[in-house]
mmCIF file of C-alpha atoms in Angstrom:
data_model
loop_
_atom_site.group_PDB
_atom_site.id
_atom_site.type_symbol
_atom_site.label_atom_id
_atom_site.label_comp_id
_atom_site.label_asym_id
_atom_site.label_seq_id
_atom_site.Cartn_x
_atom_site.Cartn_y
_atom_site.Cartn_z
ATOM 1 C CA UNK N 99 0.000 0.000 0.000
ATOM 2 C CA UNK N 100 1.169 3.245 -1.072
ATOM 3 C CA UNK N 101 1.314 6.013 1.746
ATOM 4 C CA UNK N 102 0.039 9.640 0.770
ATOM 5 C CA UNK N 103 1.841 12.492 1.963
ATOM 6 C CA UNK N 104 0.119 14.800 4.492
ATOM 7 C CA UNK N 105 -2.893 17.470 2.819
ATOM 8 C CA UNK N 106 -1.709 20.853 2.820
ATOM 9 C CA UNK N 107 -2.773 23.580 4.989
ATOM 10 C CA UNK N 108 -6.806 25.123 4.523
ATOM 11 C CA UNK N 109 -5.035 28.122 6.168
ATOM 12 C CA UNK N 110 -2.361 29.747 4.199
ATOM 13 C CA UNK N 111 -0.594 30.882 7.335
ATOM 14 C CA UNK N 112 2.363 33.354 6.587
ATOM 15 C CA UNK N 113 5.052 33.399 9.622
ATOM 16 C CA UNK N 114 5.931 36.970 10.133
ATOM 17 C CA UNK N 115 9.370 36.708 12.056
ATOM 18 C CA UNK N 116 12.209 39.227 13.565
ATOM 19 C CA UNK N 117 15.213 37.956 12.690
ATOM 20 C CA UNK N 118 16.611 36.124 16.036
ATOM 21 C CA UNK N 119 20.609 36.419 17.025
ATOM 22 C CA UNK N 120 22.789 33.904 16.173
ATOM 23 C CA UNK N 121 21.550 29.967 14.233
ATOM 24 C CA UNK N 122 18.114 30.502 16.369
ATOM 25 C CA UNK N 123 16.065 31.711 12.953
ATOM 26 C CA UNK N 124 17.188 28.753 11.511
ATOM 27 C CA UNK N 125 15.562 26.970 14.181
ATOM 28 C CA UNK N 126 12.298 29.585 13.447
ATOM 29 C CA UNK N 127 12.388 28.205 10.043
ATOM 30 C CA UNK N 128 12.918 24.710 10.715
ATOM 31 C CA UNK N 129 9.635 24.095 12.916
ATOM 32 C CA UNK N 130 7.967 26.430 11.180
ATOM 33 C CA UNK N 131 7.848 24.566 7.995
ATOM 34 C CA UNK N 132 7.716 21.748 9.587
ATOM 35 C CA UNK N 133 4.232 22.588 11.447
ATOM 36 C CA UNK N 134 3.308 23.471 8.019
ATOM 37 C CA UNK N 135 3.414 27.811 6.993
ATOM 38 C CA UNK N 136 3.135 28.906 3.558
ATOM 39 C CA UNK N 137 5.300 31.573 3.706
ATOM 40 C CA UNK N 138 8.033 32.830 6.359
ATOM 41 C CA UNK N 139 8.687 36.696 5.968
ATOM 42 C CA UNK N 140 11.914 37.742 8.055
ATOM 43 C CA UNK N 141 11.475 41.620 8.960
ATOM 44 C CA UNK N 142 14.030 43.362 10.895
ATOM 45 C CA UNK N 143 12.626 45.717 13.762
ATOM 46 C CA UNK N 144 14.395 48.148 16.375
ATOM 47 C CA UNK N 145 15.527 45.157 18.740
ATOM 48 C CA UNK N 146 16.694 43.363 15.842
ATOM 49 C CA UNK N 147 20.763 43.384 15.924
ATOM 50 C CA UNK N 148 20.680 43.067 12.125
ATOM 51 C CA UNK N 149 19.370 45.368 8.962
ATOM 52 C CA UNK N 150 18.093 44.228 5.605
ATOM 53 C CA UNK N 151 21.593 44.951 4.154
ATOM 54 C CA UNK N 152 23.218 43.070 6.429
ATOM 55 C CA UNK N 153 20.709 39.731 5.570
ATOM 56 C CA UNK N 154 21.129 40.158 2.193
ATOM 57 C CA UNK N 155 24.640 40.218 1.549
ATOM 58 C CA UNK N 156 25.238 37.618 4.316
ATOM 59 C CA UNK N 157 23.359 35.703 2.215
ATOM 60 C CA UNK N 158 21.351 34.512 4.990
ATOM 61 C CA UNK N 159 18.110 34.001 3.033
ATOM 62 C CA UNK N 160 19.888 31.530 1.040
ATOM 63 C CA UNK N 161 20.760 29.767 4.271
ATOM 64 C CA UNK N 162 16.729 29.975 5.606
ATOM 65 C CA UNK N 163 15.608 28.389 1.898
ATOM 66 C CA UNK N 164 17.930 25.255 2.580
ATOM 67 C CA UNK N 165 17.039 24.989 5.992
ATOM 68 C CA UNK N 166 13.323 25.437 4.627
ATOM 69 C CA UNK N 167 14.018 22.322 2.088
ATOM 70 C CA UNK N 168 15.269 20.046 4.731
ATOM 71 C CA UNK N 169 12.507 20.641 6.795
ATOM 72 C CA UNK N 170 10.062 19.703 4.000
ATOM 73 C CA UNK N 171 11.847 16.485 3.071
ATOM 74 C CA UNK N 172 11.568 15.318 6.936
ATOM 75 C CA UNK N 173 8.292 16.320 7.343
ATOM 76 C CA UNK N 174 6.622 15.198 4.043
ATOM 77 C CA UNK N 175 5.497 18.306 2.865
ATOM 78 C CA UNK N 176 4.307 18.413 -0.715
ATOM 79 C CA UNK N 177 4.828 22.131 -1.001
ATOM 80 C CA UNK N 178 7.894 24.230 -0.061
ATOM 81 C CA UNK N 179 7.114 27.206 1.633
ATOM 82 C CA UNK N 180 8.380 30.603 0.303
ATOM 83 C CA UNK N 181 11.120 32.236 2.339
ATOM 84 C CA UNK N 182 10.691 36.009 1.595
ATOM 85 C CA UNK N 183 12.983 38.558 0.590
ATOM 86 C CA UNK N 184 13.721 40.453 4.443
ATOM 87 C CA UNK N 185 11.976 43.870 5.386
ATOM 88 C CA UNK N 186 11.687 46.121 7.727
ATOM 89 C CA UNK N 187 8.790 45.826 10.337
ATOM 90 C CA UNK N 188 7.517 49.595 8.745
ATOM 91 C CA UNK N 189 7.808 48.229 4.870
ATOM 92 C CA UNK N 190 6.399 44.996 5.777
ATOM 93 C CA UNK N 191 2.866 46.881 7.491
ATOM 94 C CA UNK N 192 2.668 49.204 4.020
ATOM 95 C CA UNK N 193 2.325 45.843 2.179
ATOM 96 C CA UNK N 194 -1.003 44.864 0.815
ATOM 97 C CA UNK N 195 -2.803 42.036 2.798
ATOM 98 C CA UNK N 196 -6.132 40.348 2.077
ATOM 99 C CA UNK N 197 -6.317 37.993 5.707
ATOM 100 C CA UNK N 198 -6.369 38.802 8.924
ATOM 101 C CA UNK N 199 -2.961 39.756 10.626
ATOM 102 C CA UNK N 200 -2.003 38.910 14.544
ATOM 103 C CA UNK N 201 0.820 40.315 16.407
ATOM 104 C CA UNK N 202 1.774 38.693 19.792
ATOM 105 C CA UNK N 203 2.687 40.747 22.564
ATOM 106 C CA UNK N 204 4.395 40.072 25.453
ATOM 107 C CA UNK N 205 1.722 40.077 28.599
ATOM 108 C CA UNK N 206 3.261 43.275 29.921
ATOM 109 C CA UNK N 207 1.975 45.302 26.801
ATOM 110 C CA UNK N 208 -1.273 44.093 27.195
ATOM 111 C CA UNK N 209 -3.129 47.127 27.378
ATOM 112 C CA UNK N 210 -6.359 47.924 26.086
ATOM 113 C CA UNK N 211 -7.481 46.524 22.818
ATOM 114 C CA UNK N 212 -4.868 43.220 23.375
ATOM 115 C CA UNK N 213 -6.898 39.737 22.860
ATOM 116 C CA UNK N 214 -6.302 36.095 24.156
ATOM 117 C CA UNK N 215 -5.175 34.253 21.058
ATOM 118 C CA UNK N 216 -7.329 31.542 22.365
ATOM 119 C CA UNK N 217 -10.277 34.268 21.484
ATOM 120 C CA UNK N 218 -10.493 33.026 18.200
ATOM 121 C CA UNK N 219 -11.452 29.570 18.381
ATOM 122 C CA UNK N 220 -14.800 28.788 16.814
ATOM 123 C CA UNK N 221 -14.197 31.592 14.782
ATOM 124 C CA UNK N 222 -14.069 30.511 11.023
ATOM 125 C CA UNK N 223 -10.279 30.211 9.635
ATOM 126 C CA UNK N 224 -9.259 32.700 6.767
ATOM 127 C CA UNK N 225 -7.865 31.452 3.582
ATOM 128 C CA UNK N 226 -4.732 33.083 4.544
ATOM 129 C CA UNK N 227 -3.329 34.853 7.622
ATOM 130 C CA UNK N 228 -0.474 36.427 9.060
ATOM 131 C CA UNK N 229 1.329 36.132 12.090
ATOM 132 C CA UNK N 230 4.017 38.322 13.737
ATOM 133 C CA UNK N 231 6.097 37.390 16.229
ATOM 134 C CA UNK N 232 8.931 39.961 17.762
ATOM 135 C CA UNK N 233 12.315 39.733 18.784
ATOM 136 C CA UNK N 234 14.467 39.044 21.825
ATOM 137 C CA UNK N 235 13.271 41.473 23.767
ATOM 138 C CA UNK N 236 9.639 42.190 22.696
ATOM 139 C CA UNK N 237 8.326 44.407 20.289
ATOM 140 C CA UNK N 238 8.827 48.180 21.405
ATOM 141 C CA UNK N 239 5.429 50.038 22.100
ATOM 142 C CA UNK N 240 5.897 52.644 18.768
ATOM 143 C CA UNK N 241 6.142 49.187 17.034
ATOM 144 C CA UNK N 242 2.927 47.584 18.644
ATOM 145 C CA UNK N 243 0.751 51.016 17.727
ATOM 146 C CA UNK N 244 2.038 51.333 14.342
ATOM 147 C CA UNK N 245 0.889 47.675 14.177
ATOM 148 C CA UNK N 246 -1.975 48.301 15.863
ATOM 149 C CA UNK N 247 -2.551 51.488 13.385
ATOM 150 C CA UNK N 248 -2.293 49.417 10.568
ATOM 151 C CA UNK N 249 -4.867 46.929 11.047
ATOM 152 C CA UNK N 250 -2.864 44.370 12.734
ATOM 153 C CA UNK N 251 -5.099 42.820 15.870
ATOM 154 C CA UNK N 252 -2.720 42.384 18.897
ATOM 155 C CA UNK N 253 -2.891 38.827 20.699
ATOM 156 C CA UNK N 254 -1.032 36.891 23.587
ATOM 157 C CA UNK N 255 -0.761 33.709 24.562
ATOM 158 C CA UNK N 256 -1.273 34.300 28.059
ATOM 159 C CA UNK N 257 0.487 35.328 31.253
ATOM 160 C CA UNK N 258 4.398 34.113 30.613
ATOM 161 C CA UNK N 259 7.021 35.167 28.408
ATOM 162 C CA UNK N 260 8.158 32.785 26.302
ATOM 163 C CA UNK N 261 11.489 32.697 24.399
ATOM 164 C CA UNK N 262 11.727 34.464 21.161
ATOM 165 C CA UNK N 263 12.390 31.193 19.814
ATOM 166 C CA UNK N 264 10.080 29.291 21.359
ATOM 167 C CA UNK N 265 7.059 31.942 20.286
ATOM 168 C CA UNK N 266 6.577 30.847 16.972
ATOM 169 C CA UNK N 267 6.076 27.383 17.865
ATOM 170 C CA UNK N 268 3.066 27.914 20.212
ATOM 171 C CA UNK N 269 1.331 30.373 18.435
ATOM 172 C CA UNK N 270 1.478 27.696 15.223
ATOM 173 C CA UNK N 271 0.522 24.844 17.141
ATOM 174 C CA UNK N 272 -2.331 27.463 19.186
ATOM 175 C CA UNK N 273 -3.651 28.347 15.708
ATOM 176 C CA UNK N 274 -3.761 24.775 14.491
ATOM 177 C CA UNK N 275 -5.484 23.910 17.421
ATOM 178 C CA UNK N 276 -8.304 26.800 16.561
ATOM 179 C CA UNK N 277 -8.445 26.715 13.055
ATOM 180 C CA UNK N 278 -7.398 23.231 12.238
ATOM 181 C CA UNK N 279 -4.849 21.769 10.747
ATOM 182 C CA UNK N 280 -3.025 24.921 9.097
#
């Protein structure tokens, strides 16, 4: 009997990351794919200890889109994701977007207007969304109102703060968990 490889995700879900010291994006990009994105966008933001020159001619990208390929072979994937061309956190809100977009906070900026991720479930997935996760550190608060400004709906994923690493991982699995399989 032949064995099928897994479906592909109903929810096109784009991985919005900062761009993490060190080998720890690779890591980003390894579970990532493997939990099944469609698309990882790298964006550089004022924590980040990096700038979009700096990725580029590095030729750190290249790195991601291997890492991205060996993820997909363990993991069965029929599709490999896209590993975008890096931005800035400002170019990447001025970009056209037709799903919703979440940005997870750290519990301390949870002001006014900031939701439980878990405040989605049983609400119907999205053909595509996005979702932005910050860097070591946290996003600053300009960065969470320009967000905020631009449409993007602010979430957490509770009361502890989790490793920059580690974010991406749980919000996945949390959105998996609400929507289905992604």
């Amino acid at each position: 009997s032949r064995v099928e490889p897994p479906a592909e995700p109903t929810v096109a879900l784009t991985l919005v990351s900062a761009v993490l010291k060190g080998d720890k994006m690779d890591d980003v990009v390894r579970d990532a794919v493997m939990l099944g994105v469609a698309a990882i966008q790298p964006i550089v933001t004022k924590r980040s200890e990096t700038t979009v020159a700096m990725l580029l001619k590095s030729a750190r990208v290249d790195r991601w889109q291997r890492v991205a390929l060996a993820s997909v072979k363990q993991s069965r994937r029929a599709v490999l994701p896209e590993i975008r061309v890096p931005l800035t956190l400002e170019t990447y809100l001025e970009e056209p977007v037709s799903g919703p977009r979440l940005m997870l906070v750290e519990p301390r900026a949870a002001a006014a207007g900031v939701e439980q991720l878990s405040a989605f479930h049983g609400s119907p997935p999205t053909p595509d969304a996005a979702v932005l996760i910050g860097p070591e550190g946290g996003w600053t608060e300009p960065e969470w109102n320009a967000a905020r400004s631009a449409g993007v709906r602010l979430v957490t994923l509770g009361h502890r703060t989790l490793r920059a690493d580690a974010v991406p991982i749980a919000a996945i699995s949390v959105l998996q968990f609400l929507w289905g399989d992604l």
